[in-house]
Short mmCIF file of C-alpha atoms and ligand atoms in Angstrom, two decimals:
data_model
loop_
_atom_site.label_atom_id
_atom_site.label_comp_id
_atom_site.label_asym_id
_atom_site.label_seq_id
_atom_site.Cartn_x
_atom_site.Cartn_y
_atom_site.Cartn_z
CA UNK A 792 29.70 14.21 -7.64
CA UNK A 793 26.84 12.63 -5.42
CA UNK A 794 25.77 9.11 -6.43
CA UNK A 795 22.19 9.07 -7.09
CA UNK A 796 21.45 5.98 -4.94
CA UNK A 797 22.66 7.69 -1.74
CA UNK A 798 20.32 10.76 -2.51
CA UNK A 799 17.40 8.46 -3.02
CA UNK A 800 18.31 6.52 0.34
CA UNK A 801 18.67 9.71 2.68
CA UNK A 802 14.59 10.68 2.66
CA UNK A 803 13.55 6.83 2.72
CA UNK A 804 15.71 5.72 5.69
CA UNK A 805 16.16 8.53 8.29
CA UNK A 806 13.62 10.90 7.09
CA UNK A 807 11.24 11.92 10.24
CA UNK A 808 8.32 11.09 8.20
CA UNK A 809 9.80 8.16 6.54
CA UNK A 810 7.86 4.71 6.32
CA UNK A 811 10.28 3.65 9.12
CA UNK A 812 9.08 6.22 11.47
CA UNK A 813 5.46 5.36 10.69
CA UNK A 814 5.97 1.75 11.39
CA UNK A 815 7.53 2.42 14.90
CA UNK A 816 4.23 4.28 15.69
CA UNK A 817 2.25 1.26 14.78
CA UNK A 818 4.60 -0.93 16.73
CA UNK A 819 3.60 1.13 19.65
CA UNK A 820 0.17 1.22 19.13
CA UNK A 821 0.32 -2.66 18.78
CA UNK A 822 2.11 -2.93 22.09
CA UNK A 823 -0.55 -0.59 23.74
CA UNK A 824 -3.37 -3.01 22.73
CA UNK A 825 -4.76 -2.09 19.35
CA UNK A 826 -5.61 -5.15 17.70
CA UNK A 827 -7.38 -4.49 14.59
CA UNK A 828 -4.80 -5.13 11.75
CA UNK A 829 -6.84 -3.10 9.10
CA UNK A 830 -6.69 0.12 11.53
CA UNK A 831 -2.83 -0.50 12.08
CA UNK A 832 -2.62 -0.62 8.14
CA UNK A 833 -4.62 2.54 7.73
CA UNK A 834 -2.21 4.37 10.21
CA UNK A 835 0.74 2.94 8.61
CA UNK A 836 -0.22 4.15 5.20
CA UNK A 837 -1.97 7.48 6.23
CA UNK A 838 0.71 10.51 6.31
CA UNK A 839 -0.13 12.15 9.50
CA UNK A 840 2.72 14.58 8.84
CA UNK A 841 0.32 16.13 6.10
CA UNK A 842 -2.43 16.96 8.80
CA UNK A 843 -0.03 19.13 10.91
CA UNK A 844 1.93 22.30 10.44
CA UNK A 845 5.11 21.95 8.41
CA UNK A 846 6.98 23.07 11.57
CA UNK A 847 5.60 20.03 13.58
CA UNK A 848 6.00 17.33 10.90
CA UNK A 849 9.06 15.91 12.59
CA UNK A 850 6.76 15.07 15.61
CA UNK A 851 3.78 13.79 13.70
CA UNK A 852 4.44 10.08 14.41
CA UNK A 853 4.81 10.37 18.26
CA UNK A 854 1.92 9.05 19.71
CA UNK A 855 0.85 12.42 20.98
CA UNK A 856 -1.75 15.11 20.31
CA UNK A 857 -0.37 18.22 18.56
CA UNK A 858 -1.71 21.69 18.11
CA UNK A 859 -3.41 22.47 14.71
CA UNK A 860 -4.30 26.22 15.16
CA UNK A 861 -7.49 27.86 16.45
CA UNK A 862 -6.58 26.50 20.00
CA UNK A 863 -7.72 23.12 18.63
CA UNK A 864 -5.68 19.61 18.48
CA UNK A 865 -5.20 16.64 16.14
CA UNK A 866 -6.00 13.69 18.31
CA UNK A 867 -3.42 11.00 19.58
CA UNK A 868 -2.88 8.20 17.24
CA UNK A 869 -3.70 5.79 20.12
CA UNK A 870 -6.89 7.59 20.68
CA UNK A 871 -7.87 7.65 16.93
CA UNK A 872 -7.24 3.89 16.68
CA UNK A 873 -9.10 3.10 19.97
CA UNK A 874 -12.23 5.08 18.85
CA UNK A 875 -11.93 3.57 15.38
CA UNK A 876 -11.58 -0.04 16.85
CA UNK A 877 -14.84 0.65 18.97
CA UNK A 878 -16.92 2.01 16.28
CA UNK A 879 -16.11 -0.78 13.87
CA UNK A 880 -17.34 -3.38 16.46
CA UNK A 881 -20.97 -2.60 15.13
CA UNK A 882 -20.22 -4.86 12.17
CA UNK A 883 -20.97 -3.96 8.72
CA UNK A 884 -20.35 -0.39 8.14
CA UNK A 885 -21.37 1.94 5.24
CA UNK A 886 -21.86 5.42 6.64
CA UNK A 887 -19.86 6.96 9.53
CA UNK A 888 -20.50 10.40 11.08
CA UNK A 889 -17.67 12.33 12.73
CA UNK A 890 -18.33 15.44 14.69
CA UNK A 891 -15.01 17.93 14.80
CA UNK A 892 -13.19 17.40 11.70
CA UNK A 893 -10.22 19.50 13.08
CA UNK A 894 -7.28 18.45 11.02
CA UNK A 895 -9.14 15.69 9.12
CA UNK A 896 -6.86 12.97 10.40
CA UNK A 897 -9.49 10.94 12.05
CA UNK A 898 -11.77 11.26 9.12
CA UNK A 899 -9.07 10.05 6.74
CA UNK A 900 -8.47 6.71 8.86
CA UNK A 901 -12.09 6.45 8.76
CA UNK A 902 -12.09 6.95 4.93
CA UNK A 903 -9.68 4.09 4.57
CA UNK A 904 -12.14 1.52 6.48
CA UNK A 905 -15.52 2.80 5.59
CA UNK A 906 -17.10 3.49 2.29
CA UNK A 907 -18.57 6.90 3.18
CA UNK A 908 -17.42 9.09 5.85
CA UNK A 909 -19.52 12.48 6.85
CA UNK A 910 -17.68 15.10 9.03
CA UNK A 911 -18.99 18.12 10.67
CA UNK A 912 -16.82 21.14 11.78
CA UNK A 913 -17.73 24.47 13.17
CA UNK A 914 -14.51 26.31 12.41
CA UNK A 915 -14.35 27.22 8.84
CA UNK A 916 -10.74 27.91 8.39
CA UNK A 917 -9.96 24.18 9.74
CA UNK A 918 -12.62 22.88 7.37
CA UNK A 919 -10.95 24.50 4.52
CA UNK A 920 -7.39 23.09 5.39
CA UNK A 921 -8.82 19.65 5.93
CA UNK A 922 -10.56 19.77 2.42
CA UNK A 923 -7.33 20.63 0.98
CA UNK A 924 -5.63 18.05 2.66
CA UNK A 925 -8.28 15.33 1.29
CA UNK A 926 -8.09 16.34 -2.10
CA UNK A 927 -4.16 16.26 -2.06
CA UNK A 928 -4.53 12.73 -0.67
CA UNK A 929 -7.15 11.70 -2.98
CA UNK A 930 -9.65 10.94 -0.32
CA UNK A 931 -13.09 11.21 -2.33
CA UNK A 932 -15.18 9.40 0.08
CA UNK A 933 -15.42 12.21 2.80
CA UNK A 934 -18.24 14.53 2.76
CA UNK A 935 -17.92 17.63 4.78
CA UNK A 936 -20.12 20.23 6.42
CA UNK A 937 -19.60 23.55 8.10
CA UNK A 938 -22.11 23.42 10.88
CA UNK A 939 -22.57 22.84 14.67
CA UNK A 940 -22.22 19.40 15.05
CA UNK A 941 -24.53 19.16 18.18
CA UNK A 942 -27.12 18.43 15.78
CA UNK A 943 -25.36 15.84 13.58
CA UNK A 944 -26.49 15.52 9.97
CA UNK A 945 -30.00 14.68 9.76
CA UNK A 946 -30.20 14.45 6.07
CA UNK A 947 -27.65 11.64 5.75
CA UNK A 948 -28.82 9.92 8.82
CA UNK A 949 -29.03 6.87 9.98
CA UNK A 950 -25.50 6.41 10.38
CA UNK A 951 -23.72 2.98 11.36
CA UNK A 952 -21.33 4.53 13.55
CA UNK A 953 -20.69 8.03 15.00
CA UNK A 954 -17.50 9.47 16.34
CA UNK A 955 -17.33 12.54 18.51
CA UNK A 956 -13.90 14.27 18.77
CA UNK A 957 -14.65 17.05 21.32
CA UNK A 958 -15.89 16.49 24.89
CA UNK A 959 -19.43 17.49 25.89
CA UNK A 960 -21.19 17.26 29.30
CA UNK A 961 -23.90 15.21 27.73
CA UNK A 962 -24.59 13.51 24.35
CA UNK A 963 -27.50 15.33 22.60
CA UNK A 964 -30.42 13.17 21.93
CA UNK A 965 -30.55 14.43 18.41
CA UNK A 966 -27.20 12.75 17.67
CA UNK A 967 -27.96 9.65 19.43
CA UNK A 968 -31.28 9.23 17.23
CA UNK A 969 -29.04 9.31 13.98
CA UNK A 970 -27.54 5.98 14.92
CA UNK A 971 -29.14 2.94 13.41
CA UNK A 972 -30.16 0.09 15.70
CA UNK A 973 -27.05 -1.83 16.21
CA UNK A 974 -25.04 1.24 15.53
CA UNK A 975 -21.98 2.52 17.90
CA UNK A 976 -21.41 6.06 18.93
CA UNK A 977 -17.81 6.75 20.54
CA UNK A 978 -17.77 10.13 22.27
CA UNK A 979 -15.70 11.59 25.15
CA UNK A 980 -18.22 12.82 27.81
CA UNK A 981 -17.27 14.92 30.82
CA UNK A 982 -18.34 13.45 34.14
CA UNK A 983 -17.40 14.53 37.68
CA UNK A 984 -14.86 17.08 36.23
CA UNK A 985 -13.08 14.21 34.17
CA UNK A 986 -13.41 13.07 30.64
CA UNK A 987 -14.42 9.29 29.86
CA UNK A 988 -14.53 7.82 26.42
CA UNK A 989 -17.94 5.98 26.03
CA UNK A 990 -18.97 3.53 23.53
CA UNK A 991 -22.91 3.91 23.26
CA UNK A 992 -24.55 1.00 21.17
CA UNK A 993 -28.03 1.62 20.03
CA UNK A 994 -30.48 -1.32 20.67
CA UNK A 995 -33.89 -2.18 19.52
CA UNK A 996 -35.50 -0.44 22.66
CA UNK A 997 -32.73 1.93 24.03
CA UNK A 998 -28.87 2.49 24.50
CA UNK A 999 -26.01 0.40 26.15
CA UNK A 1000 -23.04 2.18 27.28
CA UNK A 1001 -19.30 0.89 27.78
CA UNK A 1002 -16.73 2.96 29.48
CA UNK A 1003 -13.56 2.89 27.45
CA UNK A 1004 -11.46 4.83 30.14
CA UNK A 1005 -10.06 8.43 30.76
CA UNK A 1006 -9.18 10.70 27.92
CA UNK A 1007 -8.43 14.35 27.39
CA UNK A 1008 -10.30 16.19 24.58
CA UNK A 1009 -10.75 19.86 23.40
CA UNK A 1010 -14.52 20.99 24.53
CA UNK A 1011 -17.51 20.76 22.18
CA UNK A 1012 -18.70 24.33 21.57
CA UNK A 1013 -21.55 25.73 20.17
CA UNK A 1014 -22.48 27.79 17.22
CA UNK A 1015 -19.97 28.61 14.08
CA UNK A 1016 -16.72 30.48 13.95
N1 LIG B 1473 -10.90 14.64 14.73
C1 LIG B 1473 -9.87 15.74 14.73
C2 LIG B 1473 -9.88 16.11 16.23
C3 LIG B 1473 -10.03 17.62 16.16
S1 LIG B 1473 -10.20 18.50 17.84
C4 LIG B 1473 -8.76 15.28 14.11
O1 LIG B 1473 -8.39 14.17 13.75
O2 LIG B 1473 -7.61 16.19 13.74
C5 LIG B 1473 -12.08 18.70 17.88
C6 LIG B 1473 -12.66 19.35 16.74
O3 LIG B 1473 -13.95 19.64 17.32
C7 LIG B 1473 -12.07 21.04 16.66
O4 LIG B 1473 -11.62 21.14 15.47
C8 LIG B 1473 -13.19 21.63 17.08
O5 LIG B 1473 -13.40 22.83 16.23
C9 LIG B 1473 -14.40 20.89 16.69
N2 LIG B 1473 -15.52 21.03 17.42
C10 LIG B 1473 -15.80 21.51 18.63
N3 LIG B 1473 -17.36 21.73 19.03
C11 LIG B 1473 -17.96 21.52 17.71
C12 LIG B 1473 -19.13 21.41 17.25
N4 LIG B 1473 -20.11 21.73 18.19
N5 LIG B 1473 -19.40 21.13 16.13
C13 LIG B 1473 -18.63 20.68 15.18
N6 LIG B 1473 -17.40 20.56 15.62
C14 LIG B 1473 -16.84 21.00 16.68
#
């Protein structure tokens, strides 16, 4: 007969999706410069393996992007943390917009930190899967829209922060105008054949840009799929 205690210990101790595995990811992010403890806690408590196909769940706590179908990827945890950190720098946040829901993981991290998260996706199948995940995890402060995110979500604007998770050659003015003054947009932008992660703050009379370094994102596409 197997002792009940040993049965209980196996999934908690050595499971590839266990708390220990998540904590290792958090240590790695901290070692790589992520300082905001609230973000680290959100990453420690959000089950990233629920956002990828079961076949990939053993790799869910590696600091790497992974395929999510439809030629798209779930972003690397360090990139999610860095983008979240940059957007939180605008101070008090009530509403954040994400363009590119994908797996829903970035939205779930934001939902742990911000009262209302609005997220837009152009691939219906991905949006459906993300909706099921939010429901399963009891994340009720994420509002979803099936649309081309180039135009943002005008009826919900202005936003305190905007996170773009697909790379474009330029940021559409419609999106920038949906930021409140003092609000920050974080976006991968293609320049000279390379992608740079930009943090753009809206000021009273314009925009200030900060380059946060090189990144690799899937391209921002037009229309619906
Ligand atoms: N934030 C996601 C990353 C997904 S990858 C995550 O945490 O998993 C980028 C996503 O942006 C893809 O799902 C892609 O379909 C979506 N995307 C690309 N162009 C878009 C557009 N114009 N409007 C909305 N979503 C877009």
